[in-house]
mmCIF file of C-alpha atoms in Angstrom:
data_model
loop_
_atom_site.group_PDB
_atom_site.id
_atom_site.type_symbol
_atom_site.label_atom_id
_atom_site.label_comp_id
_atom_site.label_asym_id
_atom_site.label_seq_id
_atom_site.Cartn_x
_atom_site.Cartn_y
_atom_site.Cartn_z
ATOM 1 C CA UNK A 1 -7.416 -0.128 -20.047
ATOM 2 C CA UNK A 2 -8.405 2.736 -17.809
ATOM 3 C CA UNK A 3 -5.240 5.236 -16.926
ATOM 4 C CA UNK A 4 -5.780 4.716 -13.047
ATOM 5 C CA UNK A 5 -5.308 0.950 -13.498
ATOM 6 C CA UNK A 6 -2.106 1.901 -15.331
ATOM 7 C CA UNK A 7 -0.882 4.158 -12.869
ATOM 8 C CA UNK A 8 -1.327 2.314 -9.702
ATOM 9 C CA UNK A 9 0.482 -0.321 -11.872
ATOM 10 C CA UNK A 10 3.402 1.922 -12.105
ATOM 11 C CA UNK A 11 3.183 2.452 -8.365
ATOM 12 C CA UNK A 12 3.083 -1.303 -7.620
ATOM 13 C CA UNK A 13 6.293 -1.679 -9.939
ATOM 14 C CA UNK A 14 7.904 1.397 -8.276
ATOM 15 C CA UNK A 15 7.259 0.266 -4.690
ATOM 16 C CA UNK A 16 8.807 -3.132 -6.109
ATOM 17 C CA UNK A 17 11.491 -1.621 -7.154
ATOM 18 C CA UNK A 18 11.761 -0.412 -3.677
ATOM 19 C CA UNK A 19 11.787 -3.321 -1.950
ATOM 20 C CA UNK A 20 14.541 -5.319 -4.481
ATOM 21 C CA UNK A 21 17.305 -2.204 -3.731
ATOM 22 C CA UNK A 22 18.605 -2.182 -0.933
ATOM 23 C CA UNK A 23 20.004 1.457 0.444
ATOM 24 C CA UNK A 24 20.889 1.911 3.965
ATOM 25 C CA UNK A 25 18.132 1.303 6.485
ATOM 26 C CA UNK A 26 16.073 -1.740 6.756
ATOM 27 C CA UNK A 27 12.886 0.090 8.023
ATOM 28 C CA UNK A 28 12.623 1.739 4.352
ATOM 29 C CA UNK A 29 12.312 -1.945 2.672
ATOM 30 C CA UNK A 30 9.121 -2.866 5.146
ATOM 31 C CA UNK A 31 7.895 0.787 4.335
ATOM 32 C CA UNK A 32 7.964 -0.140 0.641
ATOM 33 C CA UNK A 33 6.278 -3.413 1.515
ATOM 34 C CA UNK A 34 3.577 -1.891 2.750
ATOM 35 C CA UNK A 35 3.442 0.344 -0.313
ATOM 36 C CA UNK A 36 2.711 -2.679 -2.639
ATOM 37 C CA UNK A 37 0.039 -3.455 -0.134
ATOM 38 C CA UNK A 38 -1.925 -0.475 -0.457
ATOM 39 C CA UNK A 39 -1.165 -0.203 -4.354
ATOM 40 C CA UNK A 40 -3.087 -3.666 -4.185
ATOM 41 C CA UNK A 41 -5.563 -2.879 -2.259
ATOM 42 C CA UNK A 42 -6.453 0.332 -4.720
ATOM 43 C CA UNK A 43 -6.682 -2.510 -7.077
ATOM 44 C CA UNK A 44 -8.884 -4.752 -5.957
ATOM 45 C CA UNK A 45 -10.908 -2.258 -5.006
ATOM 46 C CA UNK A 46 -11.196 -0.224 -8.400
ATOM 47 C CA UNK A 47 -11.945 -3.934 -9.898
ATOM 48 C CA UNK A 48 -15.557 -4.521 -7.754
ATOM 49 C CA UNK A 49 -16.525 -0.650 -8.524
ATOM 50 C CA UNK A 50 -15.898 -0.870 -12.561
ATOM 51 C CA UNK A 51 -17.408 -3.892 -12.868
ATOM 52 C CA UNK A 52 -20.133 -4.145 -10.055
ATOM 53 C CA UNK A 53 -18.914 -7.559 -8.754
ATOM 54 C CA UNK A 54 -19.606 -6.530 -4.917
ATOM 55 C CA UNK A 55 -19.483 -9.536 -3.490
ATOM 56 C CA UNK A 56 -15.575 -9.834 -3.289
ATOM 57 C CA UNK A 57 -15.683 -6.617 -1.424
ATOM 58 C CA UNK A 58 -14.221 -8.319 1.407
ATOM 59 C CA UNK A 59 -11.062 -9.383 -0.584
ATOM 60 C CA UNK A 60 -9.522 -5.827 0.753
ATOM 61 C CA UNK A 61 -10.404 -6.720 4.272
ATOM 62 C CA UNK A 62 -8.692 -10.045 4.146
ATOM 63 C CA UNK A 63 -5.844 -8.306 2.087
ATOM 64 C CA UNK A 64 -5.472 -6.048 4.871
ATOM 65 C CA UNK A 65 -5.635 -8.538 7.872
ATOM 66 C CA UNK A 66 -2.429 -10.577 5.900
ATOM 67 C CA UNK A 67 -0.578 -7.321 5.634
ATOM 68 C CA UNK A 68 -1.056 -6.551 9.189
ATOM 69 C CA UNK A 69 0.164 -10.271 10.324
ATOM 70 C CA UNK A 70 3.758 -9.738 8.094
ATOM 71 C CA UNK A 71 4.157 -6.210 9.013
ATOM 72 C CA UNK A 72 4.274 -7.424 12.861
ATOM 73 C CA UNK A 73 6.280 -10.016 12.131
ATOM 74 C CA UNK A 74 8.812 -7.661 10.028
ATOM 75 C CA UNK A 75 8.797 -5.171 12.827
ATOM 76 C CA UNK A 76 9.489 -8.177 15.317
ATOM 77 C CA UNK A 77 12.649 -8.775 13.577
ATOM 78 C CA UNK A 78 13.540 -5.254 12.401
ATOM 79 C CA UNK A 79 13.787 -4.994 16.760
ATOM 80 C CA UNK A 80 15.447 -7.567 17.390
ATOM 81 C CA UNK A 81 17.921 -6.919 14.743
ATOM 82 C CA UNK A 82 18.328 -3.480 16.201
ATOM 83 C CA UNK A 83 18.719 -4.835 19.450
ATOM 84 C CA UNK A 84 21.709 -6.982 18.489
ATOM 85 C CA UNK A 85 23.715 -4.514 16.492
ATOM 86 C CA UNK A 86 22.829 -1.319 17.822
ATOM 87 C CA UNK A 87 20.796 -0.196 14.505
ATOM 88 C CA UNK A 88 19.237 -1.549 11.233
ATOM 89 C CA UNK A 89 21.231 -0.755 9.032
ATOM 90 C CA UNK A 90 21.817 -3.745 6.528
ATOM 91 C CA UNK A 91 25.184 -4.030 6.332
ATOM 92 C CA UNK A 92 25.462 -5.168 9.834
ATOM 93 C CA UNK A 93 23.803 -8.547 8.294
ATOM 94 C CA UNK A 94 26.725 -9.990 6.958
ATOM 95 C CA UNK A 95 27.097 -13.423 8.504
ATOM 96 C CA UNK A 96 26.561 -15.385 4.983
ATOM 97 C CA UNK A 97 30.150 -14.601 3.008
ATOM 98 C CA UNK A 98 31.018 -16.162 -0.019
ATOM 99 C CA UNK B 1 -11.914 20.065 -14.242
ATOM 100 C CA UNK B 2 -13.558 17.339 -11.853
ATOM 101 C CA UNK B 3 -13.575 14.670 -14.509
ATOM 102 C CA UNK B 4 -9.400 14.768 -14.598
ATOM 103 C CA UNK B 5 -9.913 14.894 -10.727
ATOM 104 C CA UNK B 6 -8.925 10.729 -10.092
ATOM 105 C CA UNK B 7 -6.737 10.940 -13.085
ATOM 106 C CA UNK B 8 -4.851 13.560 -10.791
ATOM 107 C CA UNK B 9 -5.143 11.925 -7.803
ATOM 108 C CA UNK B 10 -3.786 8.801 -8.918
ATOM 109 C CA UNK B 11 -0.767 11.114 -10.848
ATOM 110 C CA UNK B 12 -0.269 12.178 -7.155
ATOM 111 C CA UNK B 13 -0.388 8.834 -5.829
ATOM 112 C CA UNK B 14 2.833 7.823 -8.359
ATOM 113 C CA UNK B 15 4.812 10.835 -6.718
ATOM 114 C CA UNK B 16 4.078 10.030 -3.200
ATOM 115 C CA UNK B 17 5.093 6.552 -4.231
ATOM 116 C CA UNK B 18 8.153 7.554 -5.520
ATOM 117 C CA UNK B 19 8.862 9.606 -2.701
ATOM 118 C CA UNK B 20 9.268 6.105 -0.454
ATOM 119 C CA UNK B 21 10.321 3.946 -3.318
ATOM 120 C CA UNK B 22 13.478 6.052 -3.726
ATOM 121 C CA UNK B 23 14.180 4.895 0.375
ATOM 122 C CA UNK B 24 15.204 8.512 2.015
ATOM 123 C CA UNK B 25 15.480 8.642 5.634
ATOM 124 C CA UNK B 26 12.359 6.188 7.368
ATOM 125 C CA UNK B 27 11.056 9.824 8.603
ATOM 126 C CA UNK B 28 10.190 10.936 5.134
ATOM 127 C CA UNK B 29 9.235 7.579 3.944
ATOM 128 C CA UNK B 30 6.543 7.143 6.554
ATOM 129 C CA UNK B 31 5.556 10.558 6.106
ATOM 130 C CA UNK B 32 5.418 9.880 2.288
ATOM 131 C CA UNK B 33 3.057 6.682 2.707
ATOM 132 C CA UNK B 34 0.977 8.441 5.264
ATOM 133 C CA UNK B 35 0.073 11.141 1.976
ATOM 134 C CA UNK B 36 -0.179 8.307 -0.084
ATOM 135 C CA UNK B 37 -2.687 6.890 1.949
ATOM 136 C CA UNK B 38 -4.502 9.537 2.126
ATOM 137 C CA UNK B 39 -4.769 9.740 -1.371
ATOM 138 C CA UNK B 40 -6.001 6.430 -2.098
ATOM 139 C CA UNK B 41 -8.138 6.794 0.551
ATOM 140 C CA UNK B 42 -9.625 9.975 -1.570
ATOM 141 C CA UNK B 43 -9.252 7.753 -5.103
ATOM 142 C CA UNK B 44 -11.839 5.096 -3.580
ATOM 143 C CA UNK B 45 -14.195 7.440 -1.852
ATOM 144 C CA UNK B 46 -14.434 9.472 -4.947
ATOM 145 C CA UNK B 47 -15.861 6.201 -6.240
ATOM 146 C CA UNK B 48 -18.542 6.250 -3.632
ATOM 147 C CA UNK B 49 -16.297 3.046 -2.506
ATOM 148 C CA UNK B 50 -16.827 4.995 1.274
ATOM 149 C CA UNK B 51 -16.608 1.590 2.976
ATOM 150 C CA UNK B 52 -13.382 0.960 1.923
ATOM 151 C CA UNK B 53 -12.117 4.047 1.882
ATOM 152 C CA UNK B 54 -12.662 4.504 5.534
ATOM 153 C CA UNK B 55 -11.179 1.052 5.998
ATOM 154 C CA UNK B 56 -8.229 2.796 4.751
ATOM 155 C CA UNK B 57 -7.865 5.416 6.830
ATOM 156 C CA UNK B 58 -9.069 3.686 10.110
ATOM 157 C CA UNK B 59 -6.917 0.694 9.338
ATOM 158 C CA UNK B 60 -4.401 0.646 7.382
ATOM 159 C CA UNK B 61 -3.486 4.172 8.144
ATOM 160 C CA UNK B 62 -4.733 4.741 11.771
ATOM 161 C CA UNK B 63 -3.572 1.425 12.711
ATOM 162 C CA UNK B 64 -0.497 0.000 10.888
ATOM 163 C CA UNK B 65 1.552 3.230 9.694
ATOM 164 C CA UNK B 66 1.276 4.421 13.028
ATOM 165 C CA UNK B 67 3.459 0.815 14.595
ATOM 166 C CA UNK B 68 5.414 2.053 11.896
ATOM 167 C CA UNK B 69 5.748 5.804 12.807
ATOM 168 C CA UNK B 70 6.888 4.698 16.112
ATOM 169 C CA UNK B 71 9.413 2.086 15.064
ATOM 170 C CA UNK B 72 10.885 4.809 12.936
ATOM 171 C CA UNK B 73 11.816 6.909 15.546
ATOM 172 C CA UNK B 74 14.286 4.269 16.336
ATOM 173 C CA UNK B 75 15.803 4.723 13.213
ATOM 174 C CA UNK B 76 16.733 8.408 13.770
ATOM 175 C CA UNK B 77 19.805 10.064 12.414
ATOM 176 C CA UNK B 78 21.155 12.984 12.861
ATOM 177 C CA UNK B 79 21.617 14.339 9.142
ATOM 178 C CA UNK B 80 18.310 12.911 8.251
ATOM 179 C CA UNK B 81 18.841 12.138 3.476
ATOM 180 C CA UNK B 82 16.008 13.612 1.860
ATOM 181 C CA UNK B 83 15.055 13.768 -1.674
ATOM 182 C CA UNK B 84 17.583 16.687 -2.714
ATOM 183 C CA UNK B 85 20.786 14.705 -4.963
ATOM 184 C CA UNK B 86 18.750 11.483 -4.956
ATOM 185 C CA UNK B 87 19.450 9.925 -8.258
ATOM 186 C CA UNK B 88 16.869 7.043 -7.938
ATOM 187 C CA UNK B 89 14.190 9.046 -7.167
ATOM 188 C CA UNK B 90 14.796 10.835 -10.593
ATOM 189 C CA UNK B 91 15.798 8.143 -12.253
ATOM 190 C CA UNK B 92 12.221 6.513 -10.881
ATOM 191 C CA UNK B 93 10.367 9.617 -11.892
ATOM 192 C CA UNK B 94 11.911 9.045 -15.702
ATOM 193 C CA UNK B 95 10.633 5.115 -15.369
ATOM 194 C CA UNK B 96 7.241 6.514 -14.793
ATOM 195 C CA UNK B 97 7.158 9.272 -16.989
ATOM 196 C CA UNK B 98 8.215 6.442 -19.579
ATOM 197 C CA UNK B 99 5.751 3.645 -18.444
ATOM 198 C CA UNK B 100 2.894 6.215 -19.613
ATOM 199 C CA UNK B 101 4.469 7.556 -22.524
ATOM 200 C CA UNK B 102 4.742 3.592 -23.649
ATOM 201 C CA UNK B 103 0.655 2.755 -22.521
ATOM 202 C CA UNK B 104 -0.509 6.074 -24.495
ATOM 203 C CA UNK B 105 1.652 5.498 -27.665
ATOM 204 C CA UNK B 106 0.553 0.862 -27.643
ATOM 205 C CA UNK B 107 -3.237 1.789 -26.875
ATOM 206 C CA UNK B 108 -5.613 3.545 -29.123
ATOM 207 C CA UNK B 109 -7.518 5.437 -26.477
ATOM 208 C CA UNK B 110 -7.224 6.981 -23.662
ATOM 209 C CA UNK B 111 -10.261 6.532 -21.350
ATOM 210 C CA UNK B 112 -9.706 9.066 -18.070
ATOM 211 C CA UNK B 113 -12.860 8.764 -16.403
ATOM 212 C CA UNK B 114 -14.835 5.981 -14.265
ATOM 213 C CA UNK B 115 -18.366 7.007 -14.021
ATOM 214 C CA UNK B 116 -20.441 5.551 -11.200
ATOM 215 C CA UNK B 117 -23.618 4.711 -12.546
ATOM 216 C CA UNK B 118 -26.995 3.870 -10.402
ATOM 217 C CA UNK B 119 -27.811 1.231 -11.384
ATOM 218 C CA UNK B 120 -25.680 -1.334 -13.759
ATOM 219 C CA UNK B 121 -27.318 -2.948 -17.185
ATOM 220 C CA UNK B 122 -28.579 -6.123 -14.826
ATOM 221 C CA UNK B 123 -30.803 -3.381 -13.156
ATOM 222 C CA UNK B 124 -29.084 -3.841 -9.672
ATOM 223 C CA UNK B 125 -28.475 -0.767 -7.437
ATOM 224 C CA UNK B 126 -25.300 0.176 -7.151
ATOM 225 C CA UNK B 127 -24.149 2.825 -5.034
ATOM 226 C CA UNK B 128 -22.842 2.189 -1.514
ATOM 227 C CA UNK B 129 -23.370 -1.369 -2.197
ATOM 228 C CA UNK B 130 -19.782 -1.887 -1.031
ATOM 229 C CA UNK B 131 -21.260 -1.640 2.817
ATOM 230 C CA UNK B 132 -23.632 -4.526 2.033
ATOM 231 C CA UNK B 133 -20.839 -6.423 0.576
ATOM 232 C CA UNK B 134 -18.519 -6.366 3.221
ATOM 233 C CA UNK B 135 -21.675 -7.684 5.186
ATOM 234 C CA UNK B 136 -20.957 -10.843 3.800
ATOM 235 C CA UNK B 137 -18.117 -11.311 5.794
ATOM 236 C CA UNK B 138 -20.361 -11.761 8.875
ATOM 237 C CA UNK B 139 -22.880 -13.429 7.349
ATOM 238 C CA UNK B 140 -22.286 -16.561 4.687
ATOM 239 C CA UNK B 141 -18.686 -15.824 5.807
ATOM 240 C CA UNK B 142 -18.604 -15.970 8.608
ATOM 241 C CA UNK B 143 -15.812 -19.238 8.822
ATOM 242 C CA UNK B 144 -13.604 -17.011 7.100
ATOM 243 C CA UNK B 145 -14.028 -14.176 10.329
ATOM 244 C CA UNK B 146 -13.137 -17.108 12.498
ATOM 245 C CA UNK B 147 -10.054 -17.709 10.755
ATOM 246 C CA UNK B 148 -8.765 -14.498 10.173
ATOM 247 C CA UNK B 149 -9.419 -14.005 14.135
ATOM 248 C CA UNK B 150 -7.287 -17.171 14.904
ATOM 249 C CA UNK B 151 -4.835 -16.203 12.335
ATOM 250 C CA UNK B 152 -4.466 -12.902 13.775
ATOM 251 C CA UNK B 153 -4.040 -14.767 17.071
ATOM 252 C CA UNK B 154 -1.582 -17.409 16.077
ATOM 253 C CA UNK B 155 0.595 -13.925 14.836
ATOM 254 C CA UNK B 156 0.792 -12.668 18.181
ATOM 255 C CA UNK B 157 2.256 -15.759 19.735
ATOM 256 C CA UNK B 158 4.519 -15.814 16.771
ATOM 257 C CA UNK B 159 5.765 -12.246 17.307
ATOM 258 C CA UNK B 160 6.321 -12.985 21.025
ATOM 259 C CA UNK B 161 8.954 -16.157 20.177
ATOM 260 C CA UNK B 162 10.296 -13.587 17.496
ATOM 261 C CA UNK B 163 11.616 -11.931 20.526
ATOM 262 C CA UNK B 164 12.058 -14.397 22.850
ATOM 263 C CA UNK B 165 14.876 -13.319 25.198
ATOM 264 C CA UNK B 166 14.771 -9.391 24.226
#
């Protein structure tokens, strides 16, 4: 495998990472989010140049239209989480108690 | 030199990564994905991917991060945590580090460079063929422009009931 495959694999995984740990502001976790985004998008885009398959060059495009949709929709709620509690910080979300 | 040149690049891309993986204040992190950007942006166009990589920029960059930019100056603190005594991103560097010591020691070789060649072994031309690809979208694809529009649409009216009564 080529070693720019294998390290925007590691970047996918780290920006994973990212999203699974949950530190202090909620911002940072739709900021990783769109990390694994563009990691993908490197992807699919280093696939049609190695191998020439050009006609799935609009995969990205679409890629990127889906990413825009959830990152609106994240933001909508990131503001009007902020809007009830004054900030976003996640440990204002504890409704759900066990 | 300029055959390690993506190999660096996308070393460069892992540390800007890890630089908004490791979650310091949303100031840094957006600043941090704004360089990464930018540096996929220069992995594709080194590729002669220029399409895509302006796509990139103009887009994702241009477009998105900077809804983002602005939503993070909401988040403003006034001791603002940056990368100095921040275990995970160390302890994310060391994954890396490891990830790539593991994929050099399980395969045999270690194949740095993509070449762009001019034309492939079907005898097609291939560079800048990415523009005339994306073309497609328009033309035998062009049911898949309408939905994406109406998606696009449909999002809209589903971030104005998000915040309904704001």
């Amino acid at each position: 495998m080529l070693s720019i495959n294998i390290n925007l694999i590691i970047a996918f995984t780290l920006a994973l990472i990212g999203v699974l740990i949950y530190r202090s502001h909620l911002i940072s976790t739709l900021l990783c989010l769109e990390g694994i985004i563009l990691s993908l998008f490197i992807l699919i885009t280093l696939l049609i140049t190695h191998f020439h398959i050009f006609s799935i060059s609009i995969t990205p495009l679409i890629l990127l239209v889906f990413s825009a949709c959830e990152a609106g929709v994240g933001l909508a709620l990131l503001v009007k989480i902020s809007t009830t509690h004054g900030n976003d910080y996640v440990q204002n979300l504890n409704l759900l108690q066990c | 030199m300029e055959t390690m040149l993506i190999f660096v690049l996308s070393l460069m891309l892992i540390f800007g990564f890890v630089a908004f993986a490791s979650k310091p204040s949303p100031v840094y992190g957006g600043l941090s994905l704004v360089v990464s950007g930018g540096l996929g942006c220069a992995i594709i166009v080194s590729l002669n991917s220029t399409f895509l990589g302006l796509i990139v920029f103009l887009i994702y960059l241009g477009g998105m991060l900077v809804v983002f930019g602005y939503t993070a100056a909401m988040a403003t603190e006034e001791y603002p945590e940056s990368w100095v005594d921040n275990m995970v991103a160390f302890s994310m560097l060391l994954l890396s580090l490891l990830m790539e010591m593991v994929w050099l020691m399980v395969s045999g070789e270690v194949e740095v460079v993509m070449a762009v060649e001019l034309f492939d072994s079907l005898g097609n031309y291939c560079v800048g063929q990415d523009w005339n690809g994306v073309s497609l979208l328009y033309g035998c694809g062009g049911w898949a422009m309408v939905l994406l529009g109406w998606i696009l649409f449909i999002t809209i009216l589903v971030v104005l009931e998000v915040i309904r009564g704001l």
